[in-house]
């Protein structure tokens, strides 16, 4: 029985690190990648974890940052404003890789980064930020909310738009392969460089 060769990163710690960031970057571009829709965990007001799906919008492997977008009226925006602790996790079945990233999230609402992210957003994404009333508001019936027209979205949506940049401080990579699972983790403190180690999967 022929078997695909083990991937080049299998016993290469730096290779695993590069593969993790490559897969995350691919997740931004490819809707079918498991890394396109990571779960984002934040800390609720009472200190309990809260988790939901977000679209991964940008990755900067050099800076070690991830970006997603949200409505600044949402619970997650309030949670990040209160305590920036964020964790993102995704699994991609095609590559059998799980990536977990932990770090500090920063909300960008009225700066150049938010402007550029808004400018790069698709018209159909922009419309969501103009929803009235705001996300999470209790309503009398399922459809008792309004979305703006595409031409109204820039004016109505932009004030509610936020880009969140997570500066990753811990990255956990898990590769599943019957011939030998591999798990590695990298940490960095402040401006220090990354230090990585193998872990038992
Ligand atoms: C496929 C999918 C993609 C989503 N992408 C986003 C996103 O990029 N940003 C966002 O704020 N919410 C996104 N959501 C909605 C959130 O998962 C969540 O339901 C909503 O934002 C409310 O979360 P919160 O009350 O914790 O703020 C997405 C949901 C799904 C199912």
PDB file of N, CA and C in Angstrom, residues 94-179:
ATOM      1  N   UNK A  94      -8.593  18.745   6.076  1.00  0.00           N
ATOM      2  CA  UNK A  94      -7.801  18.366   4.904  1.00  0.00           C
ATOM      3  C   UNK A  94      -6.326  18.195   5.263  1.00  0.00           C
ATOM      4  N   UNK A  95      -5.842  19.005   6.180  1.00  0.00           N
ATOM      5  CA  UNK A  95      -4.420  18.920   6.562  1.00  0.00           C
ATOM      6  C   UNK A  95      -4.239  18.259   7.932  1.00  0.00           C
ATOM      7  N   UNK A  96      -5.340  17.909   8.575  1.00  0.00           N
ATOM      8  CA  UNK A  96      -5.375  17.331   9.934  1.00  0.00           C
ATOM      9  C   UNK A  96      -4.523  18.147  10.919  1.00  0.00           C
ATOM     10  N   UNK A  97      -4.665  19.447  10.831  1.00  0.00           N
ATOM     11  CA  UNK A  97      -3.932  20.343  11.739  1.00  0.00           C
ATOM     12  C   UNK A  97      -4.928  21.159  12.562  1.00  0.00           C
ATOM     13  N   UNK A  98      -4.693  21.192  13.862  1.00  0.00           N
ATOM     14  CA  UNK A  98      -5.406  22.111  14.759  1.00  0.00           C
ATOM     15  C   UNK A  98      -4.423  23.197  15.183  1.00  0.00           C
ATOM     16  N   UNK A  99      -4.883  24.440  15.163  1.00  0.00           N
ATOM     17  CA  UNK A  99      -4.043  25.551  15.636  1.00  0.00           C
ATOM     18  C   UNK A  99      -4.806  26.293  16.719  1.00  0.00           C
ATOM     19  N   UNK A 100      -4.136  26.537  17.832  1.00  0.00           N
ATOM     20  CA  UNK A 100      -4.698  27.355  18.908  1.00  0.00           C
ATOM     21  C   UNK A 100      -3.770  28.553  19.115  1.00  0.00           C
ATOM     22  N   UNK A 101      -4.351  29.729  19.160  1.00  0.00           N
ATOM     23  CA  UNK A 101      -3.551  30.951  19.339  1.00  0.00           C
ATOM     24  C   UNK A 101      -4.129  31.746  20.504  1.00  0.00           C
ATOM     25  N   UNK A 102      -3.253  32.204  21.372  1.00  0.00           N
ATOM     26  CA  UNK A 102      -3.698  33.019  22.506  1.00  0.00           C
ATOM     27  C   UNK A 102      -2.923  34.325  22.515  1.00  0.00           C
ATOM     28  N   UNK A 103      -3.586  35.402  22.839  1.00  0.00           N
ATOM     29  CA  UNK A 103      -2.888  36.676  22.869  1.00  0.00           C
ATOM     30  C   UNK A 103      -3.805  37.799  23.290  1.00  0.00           C
ATOM     31  N   UNK A 104      -3.319  39.006  23.059  1.00  0.00           N
ATOM     32  CA  UNK A 104      -4.055  40.191  23.470  1.00  0.00           C
ATOM     33  C   UNK A 104      -4.692  40.841  22.245  1.00  0.00           C
ATOM     34  N   UNK A 105      -5.993  41.031  22.319  1.00  0.00           N
ATOM     35  CA  UNK A 105      -6.719  41.654  21.217  1.00  0.00           C
ATOM     36  C   UNK A 105      -6.895  43.144  21.460  1.00  0.00           C
ATOM     37  N   UNK A 106      -6.742  43.921  20.392  1.00  0.00           N
ATOM     38  CA  UNK A 106      -6.921  45.372  20.477  1.00  0.00           C
ATOM     39  C   UNK A 106      -7.994  45.786  19.480  1.00  0.00           C
ATOM     40  N   UNK A 107      -8.957  46.563  19.959  1.00  0.00           N
ATOM     41  CA  UNK A 107     -10.039  47.057  19.101  1.00  0.00           C
ATOM     42  C   UNK A 107      -9.579  48.299  18.365  1.00  0.00           C
ATOM     43  N   UNK A 108      -9.778  48.303  17.061  1.00  0.00           N
ATOM     44  CA  UNK A 108      -9.479  49.485  16.244  1.00  0.00           C
ATOM     45  C   UNK A 108     -10.797  49.974  15.661  1.00  0.00           C
ATOM     46  N   UNK A 109     -11.180  51.192  16.011  1.00  0.00           N
ATOM     47  CA  UNK A 109     -12.478  51.703  15.551  1.00  0.00           C
ATOM     48  C   UNK A 109     -12.336  52.953  14.683  1.00  0.00           C
ATOM     49  N   UNK A 110     -11.507  53.887  15.092  1.00  0.00           N
ATOM     50  CA  UNK A 110     -11.445  55.176  14.394  1.00  0.00           C
ATOM     51  C   UNK A 110     -10.047  55.525  13.901  1.00  0.00           C
ATOM     52  N   UNK A 111      -9.228  54.512  13.683  1.00  0.00           N
ATOM     53  CA  UNK A 111      -7.861  54.810  13.247  1.00  0.00           C
ATOM     54  C   UNK A 111      -7.638  54.352  11.808  1.00  0.00           C
ATOM     55  N   UNK A 112      -6.418  54.527  11.326  1.00  0.00           N
ATOM     56  CA  UNK A 112      -6.106  54.196   9.933  1.00  0.00           C
ATOM     57  C   UNK A 112      -6.277  52.705   9.665  1.00  0.00           C
ATOM     58  N   UNK A 113      -5.960  51.888  10.672  1.00  0.00           N
ATOM     59  CA  UNK A 113      -6.105  50.434  10.486  1.00  0.00           C
ATOM     60  C   UNK A 113      -7.579  50.075  10.268  1.00  0.00           C
ATOM     61  N   UNK A 114      -8.464  50.674  11.064  1.00  0.00           N
ATOM     62  CA  UNK A 114      -9.906  50.404  10.904  1.00  0.00           C
ATOM     63  C   UNK A 114     -10.394  50.928   9.558  1.00  0.00           C
ATOM     64  N   UNK A 115      -9.911  52.102   9.165  1.00  0.00           N
ATOM     65  CA  UNK A 115     -10.314  52.675   7.865  1.00  0.00           C
ATOM     66  C   UNK A 115      -9.918  51.737   6.726  1.00  0.00           C
ATOM     67  N   UNK A 116      -8.673  51.219   6.789  1.00  0.00           N
ATOM     68  CA  UNK A 116      -8.198  50.335   5.721  1.00  0.00           C
ATOM     69  C   UNK A 116      -8.980  49.034   5.712  1.00  0.00           C
ATOM     70  N   UNK A 117      -9.287  48.503   6.904  1.00  0.00           N
ATOM     71  CA  UNK A 117     -10.046  47.247   6.980  1.00  0.00           C
ATOM     72  C   UNK A 117     -11.455  47.456   6.423  1.00  0.00           C
ATOM     73  N   UNK A 118     -12.064  48.592   6.761  1.00  0.00           N
ATOM     74  CA  UNK A 118     -13.407  48.907   6.243  1.00  0.00           C
ATOM     75  C   UNK A 118     -13.368  49.055   4.714  1.00  0.00           C
ATOM     76  N   UNK A 119     -12.329  49.736   4.229  1.00  0.00           N
ATOM     77  CA  UNK A 119     -12.203  49.947   2.776  1.00  0.00           C
ATOM     78  C   UNK A 119     -12.064  48.607   2.053  1.00  0.00           C
ATOM     79  N   UNK A 120     -11.448  47.631   2.710  1.00  0.00           N
ATOM     80  CA  UNK A 120     -11.230  46.325   2.087  1.00  0.00           C
ATOM     81  C   UNK A 120     -12.396  45.365   2.265  1.00  0.00           C
ATOM     82  N   UNK A 121     -13.407  45.758   3.042  1.00  0.00           N
ATOM     83  CA  UNK A 121     -14.534  44.851   3.314  1.00  0.00           C
ATOM     84  C   UNK A 121     -15.486  44.808   2.121  1.00  0.00           C
ATOM     85  N   UNK A 122     -16.079  43.641   1.893  1.00  0.00           N
ATOM     86  CA  UNK A 122     -17.045  43.481   0.805  1.00  0.00           C
ATOM     87  C   UNK A 122     -18.325  44.262   1.136  1.00  0.00           C
ATOM     88  N   UNK A 123     -19.006  44.793   0.105  1.00  0.00           N
ATOM     89  CA  UNK A 123     -20.260  45.512   0.359  1.00  0.00           C
ATOM     90  C   UNK A 123     -21.245  44.693   1.191  1.00  0.00           C
ATOM     91  N   UNK A 124     -21.343  43.368   0.928  1.00  0.00           N
ATOM     92  CA  UNK A 124     -22.329  42.582   1.687  1.00  0.00           C
ATOM     93  C   UNK A 124     -21.922  42.400   3.148  1.00  0.00           C
ATOM     94  N   UNK A 125     -20.624  42.497   3.432  1.00  0.00           N
ATOM     95  CA  UNK A 125     -20.183  42.441   4.840  1.00  0.00           C
ATOM     96  C   UNK A 125     -20.481  43.765   5.530  1.00  0.00           C
ATOM     97  N   UNK A 126     -20.310  44.861   4.783  1.00  0.00           N
ATOM     98  CA  UNK A 126     -20.521  46.190   5.381  1.00  0.00           C
ATOM     99  C   UNK A 126     -21.957  46.393   5.840  1.00  0.00           C
ATOM    100  N   UNK A 127     -22.878  45.808   5.087  1.00  0.00           N
ATOM    101  CA  UNK A 127     -24.301  45.982   5.393  1.00  0.00           C
ATOM    102  C   UNK A 127     -24.614  45.528   6.818  1.00  0.00           C
ATOM    103  N   UNK A 128     -23.978  44.437   7.251  1.00  0.00           N
ATOM    104  CA  UNK A 128     -24.271  43.864   8.579  1.00  0.00           C
ATOM    105  C   UNK A 128     -24.011  44.861   9.703  1.00  0.00           C
ATOM    106  N   UNK A 129     -23.071  45.790   9.476  1.00  0.00           N
ATOM    107  CA  UNK A 129     -22.715  46.736  10.543  1.00  0.00           C
ATOM    108  C   UNK A 129     -23.742  47.847  10.701  1.00  0.00           C
ATOM    109  N   UNK A 130     -24.703  47.900   9.770  1.00  0.00           N
ATOM    110  CA  UNK A 130     -25.749  48.917   9.874  1.00  0.00           C
ATOM    111  C   UNK A 130     -27.034  48.386  10.491  1.00  0.00           C
ATOM    112  N   UNK A 131     -26.979  47.158  11.015  1.00  0.00           N
ATOM    113  CA  UNK A 131     -28.197  46.567  11.581  1.00  0.00           C
ATOM    114  C   UNK A 131     -28.755  47.434  12.726  1.00  0.00           C
ATOM    115  N   UNK A 132     -30.099  47.537  12.745  1.00  0.00           N
ATOM    116  CA  UNK A 132     -30.765  48.311  13.811  1.00  0.00           C
ATOM    117  C   UNK A 132     -31.955  47.504  14.338  1.00  0.00           C
ATOM    118  N   UNK A 133     -32.081  47.313  15.641  1.00  0.00           N
ATOM    119  CA  UNK A 133     -31.124  47.740  16.668  1.00  0.00           C
ATOM    120  C   UNK A 133     -29.827  46.917  16.602  1.00  0.00           C
ATOM    121  N   UNK A 134     -28.919  47.176  17.514  1.00  0.00           N
ATOM    122  CA  UNK A 134     -27.585  46.560  17.479  1.00  0.00           C
ATOM    123  C   UNK A 134     -27.605  45.073  17.779  1.00  0.00           C
ATOM    124  N   UNK A 135     -26.521  44.365  17.411  1.00  0.00           N
ATOM    125  CA  UNK A 135     -26.460  42.915  17.621  1.00  0.00           C
ATOM    126  C   UNK A 135     -26.632  42.537  19.097  1.00  0.00           C
ATOM    127  N   UNK A 136     -27.408  41.485  19.313  1.00  0.00           N
ATOM    128  CA  UNK A 136     -27.614  41.000  20.680  1.00  0.00           C
ATOM    129  C   UNK A 136     -28.795  41.643  21.386  1.00  0.00           C
ATOM    130  N   UNK A 137     -29.435  42.647  20.758  1.00  0.00           N
ATOM    131  CA  UNK A 137     -30.600  43.301  21.370  1.00  0.00           C
ATOM    132  C   UNK A 137     -31.787  42.331  21.335  1.00  0.00           C
ATOM    133  N   UNK A 138     -32.535  42.246  22.444  1.00  0.00           N
ATOM    134  CA  UNK A 138     -33.750  41.408  22.471  1.00  0.00           C
ATOM    135  C   UNK A 138     -34.818  42.078  21.615  1.00  0.00           C
ATOM    136  N   UNK A 139     -35.484  41.295  20.763  1.00  0.00           N
ATOM    137  CA  UNK A 139     -36.518  41.837  19.863  1.00  0.00           C
ATOM    138  C   UNK A 139     -37.798  41.014  19.996  1.00  0.00           C
ATOM    139  N   UNK A 140     -38.920  41.612  19.569  1.00  0.00           N
ATOM    140  CA  UNK A 140     -40.240  41.006  19.805  1.00  0.00           C
ATOM    141  C   UNK A 140     -40.523  39.828  18.869  1.00  0.00           C
ATOM    142  N   UNK A 141     -39.854  39.780  17.726  1.00  0.00           N
ATOM    143  CA  UNK A 141     -40.023  38.679  16.781  1.00  0.00           C
ATOM    144  C   UNK A 141     -38.696  38.493  16.047  1.00  0.00           C
ATOM    145  N   UNK A 142     -38.507  37.305  15.468  1.00  0.00           N
ATOM    146  CA  UNK A 142     -37.212  36.969  14.859  1.00  0.00           C
ATOM    147  C   UNK A 142     -36.747  37.944  13.794  1.00  0.00           C
ATOM    148  N   UNK A 143     -37.731  38.528  13.075  1.00  0.00           N
ATOM    149  CA  UNK A 143     -37.353  39.424  11.984  1.00  0.00           C
ATOM    150  C   UNK A 143     -37.474  40.894  12.325  1.00  0.00           C
ATOM    151  N   UNK A 144     -37.619  41.209  13.599  1.00  0.00           N
ATOM    152  CA  UNK A 144     -37.856  42.606  13.995  1.00  0.00           C
ATOM    153  C   UNK A 144     -36.552  43.402  14.089  1.00  0.00           C
ATOM    154  N   UNK A 145     -35.829  43.430  12.993  1.00  0.00           N
ATOM    155  CA  UNK A 145     -34.627  44.266  12.904  1.00  0.00           C
ATOM    156  C   UNK A 145     -34.480  44.681  11.448  1.00  0.00           C
ATOM    157  N   UNK A 146     -33.693  45.724  11.215  1.00  0.00           N
ATOM    158  CA  UNK A 146     -33.543  46.245   9.847  1.00  0.00           C
ATOM    159  C   UNK A 146     -32.071  46.295   9.466  1.00  0.00           C
ATOM    160  N   UNK A 147     -31.829  46.036   8.180  1.00  0.00           N
ATOM    161  CA  UNK A 147     -30.485  46.186   7.612  1.00  0.00           C
ATOM    162  C   UNK A 147     -30.536  47.314   6.598  1.00  0.00           C
ATOM    163  N   UNK A 148     -29.471  48.103   6.476  1.00  0.00           N
ATOM    164  CA  UNK A 148     -29.492  49.192   5.496  1.00  0.00           C
ATOM    165  C   UNK A 148     -29.337  48.662   4.073  1.00  0.00           C
ATOM    166  N   UNK A 149     -29.693  49.485   3.094  1.00  0.00           N
ATOM    167  CA  UNK A 149     -29.384  49.153   1.703  1.00  0.00           C
ATOM    168  C   UNK A 149     -27.871  49.255   1.527  1.00  0.00           C
ATOM    169  N   UNK A 150     -27.377  48.617   0.449  1.00  0.00           N
ATOM    170  CA  UNK A 150     -25.924  48.635   0.201  1.00  0.00           C
ATOM    171  C   UNK A 150     -25.397  50.067   0.092  1.00  0.00           C
ATOM    172  N   UNK A 151     -26.212  50.992  -0.491  1.00  0.00           N
ATOM    173  CA  UNK A 151     -25.701  52.359  -0.650  1.00  0.00           C
ATOM    174  C   UNK A 151     -25.750  53.163   0.654  1.00  0.00           C
ATOM    175  N   UNK A 152     -26.559  52.706   1.610  1.00  0.00           N
ATOM    176  CA  UNK A 152     -26.599  53.379   2.923  1.00  0.00           C
ATOM    177  C   UNK A 152     -25.523  52.821   3.861  1.00  0.00           C
ATOM    178  N   UNK A 153     -25.016  51.608   3.542  1.00  0.00           N
ATOM    179  CA  UNK A 153     -24.132  50.904   4.476  1.00  0.00           C
ATOM    180  C   UNK A 153     -22.893  51.707   4.875  1.00  0.00           C
ATOM    181  N   UNK A 154     -22.231  52.410   3.927  1.00  0.00           N
ATOM    182  CA  UNK A 154     -21.031  53.137   4.350  1.00  0.00           C
ATOM    183  C   UNK A 154     -21.324  54.135   5.483  1.00  0.00           C
ATOM    184  N   UNK A 155     -22.437  54.861   5.369  1.00  0.00           N
ATOM    185  CA  UNK A 155     -22.756  55.866   6.394  1.00  0.00           C
ATOM    186  C   UNK A 155     -23.279  55.215   7.668  1.00  0.00           C
ATOM    187  N   UNK A 156     -24.132  54.194   7.518  1.00  0.00           N
ATOM    188  CA  UNK A 156     -24.763  53.604   8.702  1.00  0.00           C
ATOM    189  C   UNK A 156     -23.877  52.544   9.358  1.00  0.00           C
ATOM    190  N   UNK A 157     -23.052  51.874   8.555  1.00  0.00           N
ATOM    191  CA  UNK A 157     -22.265  50.766   9.098  1.00  0.00           C
ATOM    192  C   UNK A 157     -20.925  51.174   9.684  1.00  0.00           C
ATOM    193  N   UNK A 158     -20.255  52.114   9.055  1.00  0.00           N
ATOM    194  CA  UNK A 158     -18.883  52.451   9.480  1.00  0.00           C
ATOM    195  C   UNK A 158     -18.781  52.831  10.963  1.00  0.00           C
ATOM    196  N   UNK A 159     -19.737  53.597  11.504  1.00  0.00           N
ATOM    197  CA  UNK A 159     -19.610  53.948  12.933  1.00  0.00           C
ATOM    198  C   UNK A 159     -19.636  52.732  13.870  1.00  0.00           C
ATOM    199  N   UNK A 160     -20.147  51.601  13.375  1.00  0.00           N
ATOM    200  CA  UNK A 160     -20.261  50.408  14.239  1.00  0.00           C
ATOM    201  C   UNK A 160     -19.175  49.378  13.970  1.00  0.00           C
ATOM    202  N   UNK A 161     -18.323  49.675  13.009  1.00  0.00           N
ATOM    203  CA  UNK A 161     -17.331  48.685  12.561  1.00  0.00           C
ATOM    204  C   UNK A 161     -16.073  48.721  13.427  1.00  0.00           C
ATOM    205  N   UNK A 162     -15.576  47.558  13.748  1.00  0.00           N
ATOM    206  CA  UNK A 162     -14.299  47.472  14.474  1.00  0.00           C
ATOM    207  C   UNK A 162     -13.453  46.354  13.883  1.00  0.00           C
ATOM    208  N   UNK A 163     -12.166  46.611  13.768  1.00  0.00           N
ATOM    209  CA  UNK A 163     -11.203  45.559  13.426  1.00  0.00           C
ATOM    210  C   UNK A 163     -10.474  45.205  14.715  1.00  0.00           C
ATOM    211  N   UNK A 164     -10.299  43.926  14.948  1.00  0.00           N
ATOM    212  CA  UNK A 164      -9.578  43.487  16.148  1.00  0.00           C
ATOM    213  C   UNK A 164      -8.290  42.804  15.710  1.00  0.00           C
ATOM    214  N   UNK A 165      -7.185  43.284  16.240  1.00  0.00           N
ATOM    215  CA  UNK A 165      -5.887  42.672  15.962  1.00  0.00           C
ATOM    216  C   UNK A 165      -5.431  41.946  17.225  1.00  0.00           C
ATOM    217  N   UNK A 166      -5.188  40.655  17.066  1.00  0.00           N
ATOM    218  CA  UNK A 166      -4.707  39.860  18.207  1.00  0.00           C
ATOM    219  C   UNK A 166      -3.214  39.641  18.029  1.00  0.00           C
ATOM    220  N   UNK A 167      -2.449  40.137  18.991  1.00  0.00           N
ATOM    221  CA  UNK A 167      -1.003  39.867  18.979  1.00  0.00           C
ATOM    222  C   UNK A 167      -0.800  38.534  19.694  1.00  0.00           C
ATOM    223  N   UNK A 168      -0.455  37.533  18.916  1.00  0.00           N
ATOM    224  CA  UNK A 168      -0.370  36.178  19.458  1.00  0.00           C
ATOM    225  C   UNK A 168       0.856  36.076  20.370  1.00  0.00           C
ATOM    226  N   UNK A 169       0.631  35.499  21.565  1.00  0.00           N
ATOM    227  CA  UNK A 169       1.737  35.311  22.509  1.00  0.00           C
ATOM    228  C   UNK A 169       2.008  33.824  22.728  1.00  0.00           C
ATOM    229  N   UNK A 170       1.046  32.981  22.371  1.00  0.00           N
ATOM    230  CA  UNK A 170       1.223  31.527  22.495  1.00  0.00           C
ATOM    231  C   UNK A 170       0.534  30.855  21.321  1.00  0.00           C
ATOM    232  N   UNK A 171       1.246  29.950  20.670  1.00  0.00           N
ATOM    233  CA  UNK A 171       0.718  29.260  19.489  1.00  0.00           C
ATOM    234  C   UNK A 171       0.918  27.756  19.698  1.00  0.00           C
ATOM    235  N   UNK A 172      -0.158  27.013  19.577  1.00  0.00           N
ATOM    236  CA  UNK A 172      -0.117  25.552  19.784  1.00  0.00           C
ATOM    237  C   UNK A 172      -0.517  24.873  18.487  1.00  0.00           C
ATOM    238  N   UNK A 173       0.353  24.004  17.970  1.00  0.00           N
ATOM    239  CA  UNK A 173       0.171  23.337  16.670  1.00  0.00           C
ATOM    240  C   UNK A 173       0.049  21.838  16.914  1.00  0.00           C
ATOM    241  N   UNK A 174      -1.014  21.233  16.400  1.00  0.00           N
ATOM    242  CA  UNK A 174      -1.213  19.787  16.553  1.00  0.00           C
ATOM    243  C   UNK A 174      -1.459  19.188  15.181  1.00  0.00           C
ATOM    244  N   UNK A 175      -0.591  18.250  14.797  1.00  0.00           N
ATOM    245  CA  UNK A 175      -0.721  17.568  13.505  1.00  0.00           C
ATOM    246  C   UNK A 175      -1.045  16.102  13.772  1.00  0.00           C
ATOM    247  N   UNK A 176      -2.151  15.643  13.213  1.00  0.00           N
ATOM    248  CA  UNK A 176      -2.565  14.262  13.436  1.00  0.00           C
ATOM    249  C   UNK A 176      -2.144  13.389  12.256  1.00  0.00           C
ATOM    250  N   UNK A 177      -1.411  12.318  12.568  1.00  0.00           N
ATOM    251  CA  UNK A 177      -0.985  11.347  11.552  1.00  0.00           C
ATOM    252  C   UNK A 177      -0.784  10.021  12.282  1.00  0.00           C
ATOM    253  N   UNK A 178      -1.404   8.964  11.787  1.00  0.00           N
ATOM    254  CA  UNK A 178      -1.310   7.671  12.471  1.00  0.00           C
ATOM    255  C   UNK A 178       0.122   7.221  12.682  1.00  0.00           C
ATOM    256  N   UNK A 179       1.017   7.662  11.800  1.00  0.00           N
ATOM    257  CA  UNK A 179       2.424   7.259  11.919  1.00  0.00           C
ATOM    258  C   UNK A 179       3.138   8.034  13.018  1.00  0.00           C
TER     259      UNK A 179
END
